[in-house]
XYZ file of C-alpha atoms in Angstrom:
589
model
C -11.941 -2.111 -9.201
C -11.705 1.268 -7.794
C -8.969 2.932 -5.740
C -7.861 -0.160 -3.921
C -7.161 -2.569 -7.048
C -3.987 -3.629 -6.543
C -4.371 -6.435 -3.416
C -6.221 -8.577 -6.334
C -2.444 -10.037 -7.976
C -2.125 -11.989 -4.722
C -5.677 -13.248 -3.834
C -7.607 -13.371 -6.979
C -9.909 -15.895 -5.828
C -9.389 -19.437 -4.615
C -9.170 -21.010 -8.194
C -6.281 -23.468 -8.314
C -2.716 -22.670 -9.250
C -2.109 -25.842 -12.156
C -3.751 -23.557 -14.901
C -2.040 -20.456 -14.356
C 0.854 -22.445 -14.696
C -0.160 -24.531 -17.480
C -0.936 -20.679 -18.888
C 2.642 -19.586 -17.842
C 4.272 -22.454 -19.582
C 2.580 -22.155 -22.994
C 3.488 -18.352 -22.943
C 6.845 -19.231 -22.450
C 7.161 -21.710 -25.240
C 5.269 -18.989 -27.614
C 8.186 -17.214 -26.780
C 10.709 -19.640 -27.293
C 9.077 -20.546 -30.735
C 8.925 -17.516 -31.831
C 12.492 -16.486 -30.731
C 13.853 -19.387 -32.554
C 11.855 -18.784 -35.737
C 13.448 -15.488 -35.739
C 16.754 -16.978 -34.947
C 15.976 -19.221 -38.017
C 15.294 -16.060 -40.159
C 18.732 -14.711 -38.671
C 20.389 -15.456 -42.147
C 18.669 -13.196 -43.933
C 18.830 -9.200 -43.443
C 20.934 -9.127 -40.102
C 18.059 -11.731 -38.541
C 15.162 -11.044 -40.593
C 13.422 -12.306 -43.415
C 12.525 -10.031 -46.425
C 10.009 -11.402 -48.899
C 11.076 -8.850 -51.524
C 8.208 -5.948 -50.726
C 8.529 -2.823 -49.504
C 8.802 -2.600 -46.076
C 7.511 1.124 -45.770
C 4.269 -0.003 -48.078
C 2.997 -2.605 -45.046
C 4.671 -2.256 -41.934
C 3.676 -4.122 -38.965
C 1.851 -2.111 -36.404
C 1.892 -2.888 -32.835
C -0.046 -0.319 -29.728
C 2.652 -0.351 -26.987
C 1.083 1.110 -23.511
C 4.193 2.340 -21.173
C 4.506 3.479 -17.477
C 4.504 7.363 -18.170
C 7.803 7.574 -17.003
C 9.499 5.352 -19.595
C 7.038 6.058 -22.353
C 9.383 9.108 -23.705
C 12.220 6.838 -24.116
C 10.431 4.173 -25.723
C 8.793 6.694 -27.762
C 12.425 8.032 -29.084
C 13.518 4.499 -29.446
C 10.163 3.519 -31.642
C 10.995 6.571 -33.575
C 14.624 5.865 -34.425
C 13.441 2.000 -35.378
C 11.268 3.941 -38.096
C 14.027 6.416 -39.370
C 16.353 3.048 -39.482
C 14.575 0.955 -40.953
C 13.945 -1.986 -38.773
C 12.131 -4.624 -39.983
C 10.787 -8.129 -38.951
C 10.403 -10.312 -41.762
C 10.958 -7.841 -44.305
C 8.085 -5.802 -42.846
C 9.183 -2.238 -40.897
C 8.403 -2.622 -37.131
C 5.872 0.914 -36.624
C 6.137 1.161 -32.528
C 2.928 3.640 -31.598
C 3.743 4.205 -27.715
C 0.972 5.549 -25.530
C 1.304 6.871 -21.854
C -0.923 4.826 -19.592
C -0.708 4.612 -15.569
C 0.164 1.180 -14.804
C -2.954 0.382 -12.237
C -5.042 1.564 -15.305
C -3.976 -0.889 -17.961
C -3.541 -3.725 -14.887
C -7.776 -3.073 -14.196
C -8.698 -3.307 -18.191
C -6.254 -6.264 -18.665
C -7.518 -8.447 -15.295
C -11.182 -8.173 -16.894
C -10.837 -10.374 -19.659
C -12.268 -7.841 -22.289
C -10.923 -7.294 -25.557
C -8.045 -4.531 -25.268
C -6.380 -2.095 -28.090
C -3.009 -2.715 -26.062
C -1.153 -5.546 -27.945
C 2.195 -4.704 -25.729
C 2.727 -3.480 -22.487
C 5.232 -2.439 -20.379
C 4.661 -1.216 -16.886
C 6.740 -0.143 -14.453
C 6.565 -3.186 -11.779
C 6.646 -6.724 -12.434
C 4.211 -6.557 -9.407
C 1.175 -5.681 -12.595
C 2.072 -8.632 -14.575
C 2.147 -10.700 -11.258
C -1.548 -9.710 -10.815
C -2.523 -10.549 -14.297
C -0.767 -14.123 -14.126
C -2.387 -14.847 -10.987
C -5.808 -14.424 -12.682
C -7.032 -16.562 -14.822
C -9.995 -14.776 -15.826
C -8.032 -11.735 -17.260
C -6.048 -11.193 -20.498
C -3.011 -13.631 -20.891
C 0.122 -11.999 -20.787
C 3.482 -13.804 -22.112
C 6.581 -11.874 -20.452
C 9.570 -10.923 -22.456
C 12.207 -9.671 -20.541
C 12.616 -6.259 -18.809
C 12.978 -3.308 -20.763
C 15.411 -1.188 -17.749
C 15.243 0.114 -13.652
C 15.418 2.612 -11.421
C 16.211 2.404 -8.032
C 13.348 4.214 -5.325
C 14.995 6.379 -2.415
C 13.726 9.711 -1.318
C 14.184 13.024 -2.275
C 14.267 16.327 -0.989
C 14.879 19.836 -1.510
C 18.413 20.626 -0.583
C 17.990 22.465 2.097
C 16.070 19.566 3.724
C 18.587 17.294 2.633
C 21.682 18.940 4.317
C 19.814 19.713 7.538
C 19.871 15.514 7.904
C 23.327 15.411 6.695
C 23.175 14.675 3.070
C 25.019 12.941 1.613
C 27.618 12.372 4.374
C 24.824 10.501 6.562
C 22.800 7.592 6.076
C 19.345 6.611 6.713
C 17.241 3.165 7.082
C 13.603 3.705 5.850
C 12.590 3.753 9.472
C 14.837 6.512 9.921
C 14.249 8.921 6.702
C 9.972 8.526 7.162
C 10.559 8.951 11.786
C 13.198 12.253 10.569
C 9.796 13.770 8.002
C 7.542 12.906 11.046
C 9.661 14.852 13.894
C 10.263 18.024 11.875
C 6.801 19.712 11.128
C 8.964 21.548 8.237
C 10.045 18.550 6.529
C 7.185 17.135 4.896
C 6.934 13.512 3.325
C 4.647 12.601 0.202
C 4.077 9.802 -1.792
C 2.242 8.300 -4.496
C -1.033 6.220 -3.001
C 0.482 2.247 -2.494
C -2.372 1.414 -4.213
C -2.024 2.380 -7.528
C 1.856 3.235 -7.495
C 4.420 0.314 -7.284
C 6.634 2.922 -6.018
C 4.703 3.569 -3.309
C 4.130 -0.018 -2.371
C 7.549 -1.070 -3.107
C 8.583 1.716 -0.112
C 5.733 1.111 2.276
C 6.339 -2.284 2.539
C 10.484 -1.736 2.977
C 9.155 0.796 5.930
C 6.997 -2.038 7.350
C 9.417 -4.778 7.168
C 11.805 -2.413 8.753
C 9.273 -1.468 11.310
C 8.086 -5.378 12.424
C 11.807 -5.689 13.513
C 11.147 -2.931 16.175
C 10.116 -2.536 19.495
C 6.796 -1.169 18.892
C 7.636 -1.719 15.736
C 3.642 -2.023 14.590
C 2.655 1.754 16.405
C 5.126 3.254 14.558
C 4.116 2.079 11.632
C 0.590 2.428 11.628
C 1.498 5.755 12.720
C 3.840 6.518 9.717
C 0.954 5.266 7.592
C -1.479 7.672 8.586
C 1.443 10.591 8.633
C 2.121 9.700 5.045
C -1.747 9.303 3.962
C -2.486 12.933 4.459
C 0.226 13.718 1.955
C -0.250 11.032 -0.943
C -1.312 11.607 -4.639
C -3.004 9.776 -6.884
C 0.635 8.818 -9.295
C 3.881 9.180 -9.540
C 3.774 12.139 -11.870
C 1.432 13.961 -9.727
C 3.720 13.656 -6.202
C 6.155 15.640 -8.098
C 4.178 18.676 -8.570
C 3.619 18.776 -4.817
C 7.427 19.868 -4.538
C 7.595 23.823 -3.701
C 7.670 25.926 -7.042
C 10.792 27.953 -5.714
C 13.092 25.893 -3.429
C 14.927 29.684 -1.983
C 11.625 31.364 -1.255
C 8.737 31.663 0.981
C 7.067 28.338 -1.115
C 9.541 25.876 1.366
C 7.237 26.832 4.229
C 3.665 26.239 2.171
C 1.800 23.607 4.572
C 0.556 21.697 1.480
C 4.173 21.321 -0.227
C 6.200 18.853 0.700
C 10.091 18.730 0.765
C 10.820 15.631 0.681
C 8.935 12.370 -1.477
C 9.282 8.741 -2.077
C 10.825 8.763 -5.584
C 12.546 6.752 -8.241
C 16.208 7.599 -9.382
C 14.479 8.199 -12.806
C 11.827 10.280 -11.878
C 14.217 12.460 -9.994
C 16.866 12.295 -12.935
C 13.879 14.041 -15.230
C 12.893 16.971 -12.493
C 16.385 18.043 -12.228
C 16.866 18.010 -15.688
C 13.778 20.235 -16.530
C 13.548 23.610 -16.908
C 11.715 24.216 -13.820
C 13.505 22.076 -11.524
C 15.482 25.254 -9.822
C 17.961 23.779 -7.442
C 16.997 20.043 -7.952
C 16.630 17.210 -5.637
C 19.355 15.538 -3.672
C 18.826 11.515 -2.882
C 18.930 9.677 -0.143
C 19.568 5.773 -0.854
C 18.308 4.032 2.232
C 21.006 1.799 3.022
C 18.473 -1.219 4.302
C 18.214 -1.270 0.077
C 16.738 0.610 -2.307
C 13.812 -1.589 -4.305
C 13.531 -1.179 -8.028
C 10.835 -0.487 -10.502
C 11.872 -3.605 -13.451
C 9.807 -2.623 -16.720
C 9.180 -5.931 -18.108
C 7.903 -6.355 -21.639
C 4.825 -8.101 -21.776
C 3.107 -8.952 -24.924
C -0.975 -9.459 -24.586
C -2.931 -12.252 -26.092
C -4.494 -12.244 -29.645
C -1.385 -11.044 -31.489
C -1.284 -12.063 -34.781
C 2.207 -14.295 -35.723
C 3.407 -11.746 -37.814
C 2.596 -9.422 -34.488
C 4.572 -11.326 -32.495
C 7.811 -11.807 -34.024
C 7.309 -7.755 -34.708
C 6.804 -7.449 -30.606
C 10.002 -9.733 -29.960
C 11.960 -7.775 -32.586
C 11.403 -4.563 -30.960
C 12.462 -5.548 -28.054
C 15.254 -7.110 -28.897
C 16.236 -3.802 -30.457
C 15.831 -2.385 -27.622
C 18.518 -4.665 -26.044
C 20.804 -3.020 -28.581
C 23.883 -0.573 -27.378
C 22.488 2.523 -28.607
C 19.086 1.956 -27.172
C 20.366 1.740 -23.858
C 22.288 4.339 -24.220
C 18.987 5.915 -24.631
C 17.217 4.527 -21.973
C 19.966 5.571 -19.498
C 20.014 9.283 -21.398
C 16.312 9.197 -20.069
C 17.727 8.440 -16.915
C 16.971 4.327 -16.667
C 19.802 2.425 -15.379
C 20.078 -0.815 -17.987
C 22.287 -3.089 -15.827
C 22.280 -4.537 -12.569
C 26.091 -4.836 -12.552
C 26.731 -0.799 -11.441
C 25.120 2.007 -11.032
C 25.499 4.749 -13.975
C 27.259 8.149 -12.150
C 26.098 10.168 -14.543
C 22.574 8.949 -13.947
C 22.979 9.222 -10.457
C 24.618 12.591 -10.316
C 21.477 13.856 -12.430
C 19.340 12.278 -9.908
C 20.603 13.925 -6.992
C 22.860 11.138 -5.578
C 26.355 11.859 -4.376
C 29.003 9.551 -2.499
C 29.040 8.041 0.114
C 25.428 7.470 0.073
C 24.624 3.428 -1.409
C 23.793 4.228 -4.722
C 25.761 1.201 -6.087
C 24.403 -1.370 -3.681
C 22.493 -4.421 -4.952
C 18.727 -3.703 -5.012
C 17.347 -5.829 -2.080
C 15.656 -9.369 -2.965
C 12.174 -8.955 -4.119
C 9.466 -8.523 -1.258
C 7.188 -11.923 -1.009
C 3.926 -11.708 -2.461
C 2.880 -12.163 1.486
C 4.793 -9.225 2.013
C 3.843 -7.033 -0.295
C -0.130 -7.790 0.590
C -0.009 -7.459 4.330
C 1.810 -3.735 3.702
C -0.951 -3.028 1.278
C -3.863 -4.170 3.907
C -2.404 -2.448 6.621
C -2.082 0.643 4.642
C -5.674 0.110 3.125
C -7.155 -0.107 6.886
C -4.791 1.955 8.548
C -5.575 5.295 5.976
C -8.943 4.438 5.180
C -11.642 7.180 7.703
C -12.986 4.631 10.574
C -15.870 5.030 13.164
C -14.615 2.827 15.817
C -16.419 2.170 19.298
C -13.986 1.325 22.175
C -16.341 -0.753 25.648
C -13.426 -0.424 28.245
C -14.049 -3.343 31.059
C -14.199 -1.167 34.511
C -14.795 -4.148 36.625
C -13.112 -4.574 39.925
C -10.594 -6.607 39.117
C -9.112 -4.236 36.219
C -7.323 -2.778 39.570
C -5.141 -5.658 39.903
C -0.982 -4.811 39.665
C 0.157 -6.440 36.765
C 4.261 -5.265 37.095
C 6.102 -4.798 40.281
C 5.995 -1.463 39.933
C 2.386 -1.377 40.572
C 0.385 -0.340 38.174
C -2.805 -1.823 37.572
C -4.364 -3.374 34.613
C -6.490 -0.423 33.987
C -3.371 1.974 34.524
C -1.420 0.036 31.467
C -4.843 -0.170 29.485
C -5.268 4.066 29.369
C -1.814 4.292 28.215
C -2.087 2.066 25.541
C -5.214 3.272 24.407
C -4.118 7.183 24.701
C -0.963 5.693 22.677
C -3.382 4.078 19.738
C -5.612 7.017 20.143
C -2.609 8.936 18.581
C -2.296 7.455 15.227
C -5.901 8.314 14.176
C -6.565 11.159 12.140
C -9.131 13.717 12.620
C -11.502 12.522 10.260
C -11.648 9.404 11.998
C -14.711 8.707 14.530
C -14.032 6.805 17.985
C -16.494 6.540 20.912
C -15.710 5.317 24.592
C -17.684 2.965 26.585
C -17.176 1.652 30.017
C -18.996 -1.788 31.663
C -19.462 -3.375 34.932
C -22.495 -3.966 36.271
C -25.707 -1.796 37.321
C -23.210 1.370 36.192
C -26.542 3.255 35.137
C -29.328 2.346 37.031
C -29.926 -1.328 35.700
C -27.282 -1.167 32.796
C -24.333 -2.949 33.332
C -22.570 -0.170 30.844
C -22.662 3.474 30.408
C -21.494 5.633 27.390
C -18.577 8.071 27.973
C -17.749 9.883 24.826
C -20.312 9.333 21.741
C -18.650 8.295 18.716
C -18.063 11.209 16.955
C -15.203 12.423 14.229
C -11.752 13.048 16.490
C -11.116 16.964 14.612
C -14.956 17.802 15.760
C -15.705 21.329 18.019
C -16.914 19.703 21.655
C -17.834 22.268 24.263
C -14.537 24.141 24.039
C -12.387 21.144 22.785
C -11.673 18.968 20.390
C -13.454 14.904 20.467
C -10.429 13.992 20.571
C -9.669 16.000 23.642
C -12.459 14.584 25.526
C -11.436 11.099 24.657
C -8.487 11.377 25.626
C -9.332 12.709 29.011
C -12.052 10.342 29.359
C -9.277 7.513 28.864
C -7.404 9.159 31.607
C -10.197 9.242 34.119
C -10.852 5.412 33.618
C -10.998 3.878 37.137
C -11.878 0.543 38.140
C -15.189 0.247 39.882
C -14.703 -0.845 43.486
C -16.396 -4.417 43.703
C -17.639 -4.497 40.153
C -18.055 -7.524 38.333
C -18.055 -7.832 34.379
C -21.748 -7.505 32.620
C -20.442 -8.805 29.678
C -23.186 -10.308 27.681
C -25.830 -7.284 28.004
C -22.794 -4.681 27.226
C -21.829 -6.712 24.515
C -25.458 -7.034 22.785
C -26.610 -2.845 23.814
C -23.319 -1.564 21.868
C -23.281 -3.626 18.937
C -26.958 -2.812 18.652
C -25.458 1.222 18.480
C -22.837 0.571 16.316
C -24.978 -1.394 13.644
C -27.343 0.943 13.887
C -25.044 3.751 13.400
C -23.133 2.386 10.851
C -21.123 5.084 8.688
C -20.871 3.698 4.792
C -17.634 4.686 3.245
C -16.001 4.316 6.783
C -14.263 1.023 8.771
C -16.840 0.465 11.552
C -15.353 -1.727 14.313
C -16.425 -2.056 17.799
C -13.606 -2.867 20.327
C -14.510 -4.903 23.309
C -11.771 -4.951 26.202
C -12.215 -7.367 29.044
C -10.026 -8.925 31.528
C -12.791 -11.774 32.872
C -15.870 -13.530 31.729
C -19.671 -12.614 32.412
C -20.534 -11.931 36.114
C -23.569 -10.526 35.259
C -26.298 -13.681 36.750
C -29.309 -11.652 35.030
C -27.645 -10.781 31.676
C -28.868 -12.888 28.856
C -27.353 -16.204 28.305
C -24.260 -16.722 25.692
C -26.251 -18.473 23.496
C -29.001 -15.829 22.960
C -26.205 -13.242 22.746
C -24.884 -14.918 19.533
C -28.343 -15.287 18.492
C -28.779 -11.880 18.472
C -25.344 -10.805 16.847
C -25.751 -12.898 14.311
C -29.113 -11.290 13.248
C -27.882 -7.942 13.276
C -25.218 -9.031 11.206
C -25.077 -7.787 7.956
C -22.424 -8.218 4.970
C -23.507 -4.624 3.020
C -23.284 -2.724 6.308
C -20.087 -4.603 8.323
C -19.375 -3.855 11.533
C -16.693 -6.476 13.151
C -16.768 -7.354 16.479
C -13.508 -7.444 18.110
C -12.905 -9.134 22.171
C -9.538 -8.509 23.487
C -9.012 -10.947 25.686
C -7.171 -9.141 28.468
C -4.871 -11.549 31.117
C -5.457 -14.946 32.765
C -9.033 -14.565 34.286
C -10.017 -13.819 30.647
C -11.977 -16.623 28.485
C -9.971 -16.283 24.419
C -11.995 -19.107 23.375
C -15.432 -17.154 24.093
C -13.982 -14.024 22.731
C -13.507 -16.133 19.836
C -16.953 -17.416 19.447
C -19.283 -14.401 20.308
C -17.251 -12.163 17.724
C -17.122 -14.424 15.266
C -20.782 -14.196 14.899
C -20.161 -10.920 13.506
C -17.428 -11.476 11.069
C -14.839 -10.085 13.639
C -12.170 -12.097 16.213
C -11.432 -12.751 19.387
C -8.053 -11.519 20.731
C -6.029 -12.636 23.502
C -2.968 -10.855 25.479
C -1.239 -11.732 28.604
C -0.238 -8.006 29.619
C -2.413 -5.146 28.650
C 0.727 -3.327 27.161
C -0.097 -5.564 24.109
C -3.189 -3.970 23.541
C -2.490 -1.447 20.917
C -0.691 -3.305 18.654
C -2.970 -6.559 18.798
C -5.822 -4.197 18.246
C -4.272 -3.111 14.824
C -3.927 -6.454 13.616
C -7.698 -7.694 14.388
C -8.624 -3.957 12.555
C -6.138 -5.200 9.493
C -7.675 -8.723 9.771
C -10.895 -7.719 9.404
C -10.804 -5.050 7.033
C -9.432 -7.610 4.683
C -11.572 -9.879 4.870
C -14.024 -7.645 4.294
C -12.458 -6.109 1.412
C -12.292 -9.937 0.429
C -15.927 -10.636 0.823
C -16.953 -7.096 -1.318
């Protein structure tokens, strides 16, 4: 599905939940039949049943696909079930593993089509989630989980002491705010996306953030901080790590020194050849999520297949094998945290290596992180119409500023978390502001990093937000503004980009020869147009304001109507209606 798969596990579609249970359930009873078949066979050959052949002259072949990470250790253990001769049924158990990102085999499985995987084992129970939610793709019946590894982040050592590693502890608020205050100290990450790692972390950052004051700013702006710096896997954030960690490479602007990581992955670049002086870890100690590994076998397995797929993993449940596993830098219990894992990794008392991984995100969780991060990174071309009416002069706070004074600085404040590839425009309205136009156009909407007449666009917006004054006597030409700029924006409509337009008001329309209400959603809905969105979005700003008719004219669009008693509120509700409709867009493509 492209570079945004992974929101599909939680809303595939509106089909109803009994058959993916009814799917569940007869998965799970495979595997109970087929566990106590083997069981049956336990009497023979240490659990197995020979029938007297060879078991080197017809082994049983299975195609395992692994997270990269993990596939070297399965790969040893497949290996040393060859060289012992482990059989199933009297037939050896030949293990092929093959490397495969986990969003890859997750977007062949969800399609239904035939597959050459026959077992899988990714690195998030979040993949098998989507699959199980979908019951148009390949069935999947879960076996267990194969081992884990704890995500932190982790950074070059200098970086690491100069925030007090490992004395000192961070939240994930804390360690991403730290990467955005030091220009030196730069943050990377594998794209949420197609990285359960990534999403497992952005959504810890935005649950920590919702519990803050300005919780959702900080966020969003963390988001679009952390965007810049993101690769396409986990294998590929490593290499943006500086190639000598005690020379000139710590101050390269496109390494970083510090990335969201797992213990594992960690573990295996200190252990290399070329990992110089290695990473130290920070365990954020509002929990450190895990990566699972469950074993998953895929639909159209033979019997035979099966029981060969169970027996492998059972293997791997064996004391040597997770020996293995934890030699590759896995931890295979959830009871305590291996130190000499941990010390490979980077991770050194008293920082909460040892704690209990955090309960499991909700599926609610993990897609609202995902949405936010999809709108919030994504390049938008967003038009801001700025109500300059009279009465935007009102005091709002005893300390008298007005309603337009508290609307600048919020705006200047969301202003700040776009990047410079993002376009944004300012309108203002009243009425007759340009001859008979009730609105007039301030600063085109044009891409933020752009060259204007000695400055930057986003230099001139900004200063155009400061100059915003209310018009003495003006009253609020609502419907006409409303109607000329969504006209622009449709018409200007960037593909590849989140087009919005952003109405602010704080009263209803003044204007006695606009057009009526009725014509005005009349008209929206006819430029409307579901290959070329463009959501409309009223902020309904203090008591004089109408929420309901917000609600109605921009829902002719596809967009909402917004409502907020103090225009201090405006930033943040103006994220949400973005996220809000950027998912429902993404739902409608």
């Amino acid at each position: 599905m492209g570079r945004h798969s992974l929101p599909d596990q939680y809303g595939a579609g509106g089909s109803d939940p009994r058959p993916r249970a009814r799917r569940r359930t007869v998965a799970i009873a495979t595997v109970l039949v087929l566990t106590v078949a083997g069981g049956t066979a336990g009497a023979v050959k240490g659990g197995l049943l020979s029938f007297g052949s060879s078991c080197k002259d017809d082994p049983v072949r299975l195609r395992l696909a692994a997270s990269p990470d993990i596939a070297p250790a399965l790969t040893a253990a497949a290996k040393r079930a060859r060289d012992s001769g482990v059989t199933s049924d009297g037939r050896c158990v030949a293990v092929t593993v093959t490397a495969r990102d986990s969003y890859k085999v997750a977007d062949e499985l969800n399609t239904g089509k035939k597959t050459e995987v026959q077992v899988w084992v990714p690195d998030s129970g979040l993949w098998v989630d989507r699959i199980t939610a979908n019951t148009a793709a390949t069935e999947l019946t879960p076996a267990g989980e194969v081992a884990s590894t704890p995500v932190g982040v982790a950074m070059v050592p200098t970086a690491a002491k100069s925030l007090g590693w490992p004395k000192k502890t961070y939240s994930w608020i804390d360690l991403a705010g730290a990467t955005m205050q030091d220009d030196s100290l730069k943050l990377g990450a594998a794209d949420p996306a197609r990285s359960a790692t990534g999403l497992l972390a952005l959504t810890q950052l935005t649950t920590g953030a919702a519990g803050l004051k300005g919780g959702e700013t900080q966020a969003a702006a963390m988001m679009k901080t952390l965007s810049q710096r993101t690769s396409d896997s986990d294998s590929q954030v490593v290499e943006t790590l500086p190639r000598d960690s005690s020379g000139t490479e710590l101050g390269n602007p496109k390494r970083n020194q510090a990335l969201v990581l797992t213990e594992q992955a960690a573990y295996a670049y200190n252990a290399s050849a070329d990992g110089g002086n290695g990473l130290d870890m920070f365990y954020p100690k509002d929990g450190s999520p895990r990566l699972n590994y469950p074993y998953a076998m895929v639909d159209q397995l033979s019997t035979d297949e099966s029981r060969a797929a169970l027996r492998f993993m059972n293997y791997l449940r064996q004391t040597e094998q997770l020996k293995l596993l934890q030699k590759y830098g896995f931890r295979t219990s959830d009871d305590s945290a291996p130190e000499a894992v941990v010390a490979q990794a980077g991770g050194e008392s008293p920082q909460p290596y040892d704690e209990p991984a955090p309960q499991p995100a909700p599926d609610a969780a993990l897609q609202e992180a995902l949405g936010t991060w999809t709108i919030t990174v994504q390049s938008a071309r967003i038009t801001t119409v700025v109500d300059a009416s009279g009465s935007m002069a009102e005091p709002v706070s005893k300390s008298g500023q007005s309603r337009m004074d508290v609307t600048k600085a919020s705006l200047l404040q969301a202003l700040a978390t776009f990047t410079p590839e993002d376009e944004i425009g300012l309108w203002e309205f009243s009425t007759k502001l340009d001859g008979d136009k009730d609105y007039r156009v301030l600063v085109p909407t044009e891409r933020l990093g752009d060259q204007k007449d000695g400055g930057t666009v986003r230099d001139k917006l900004s200063a155009a937000f400061t100059g915003l004054e209310p018009v003495p006597n003006g009253a609020t030409g609502l419907y006409d503004t409303t109607l000329a700029a969504y006209k622009e924006a449709t018409a200007s409509y960037v593909k590849g980009k989140f087009n919005a337009l952003v109405i602010l008001t704080d009263g209803v329309n003044q204007d006695p020869g606009s057009i009526s209400r009725g014509r005005l959603i009349s008209e929206l809905q006819k430029l409307t147009n579901p290959e070329r969105p463009v959501p409309l979005i009223i902020i309904a700003v203090g008591p004089d304001a109408d929420q309901q008719e917000a609600e109605e004219i921009a829902q002719a669009t596809g967009g909402s109507g917004q409502s907020v008693s103090n225009p201090s509120q405006i930033q943040s509700v103006m994220l949400k209606a973005i996220v809000a409709a950027g998912a429902q867009g993404n739902a409608q493509g």
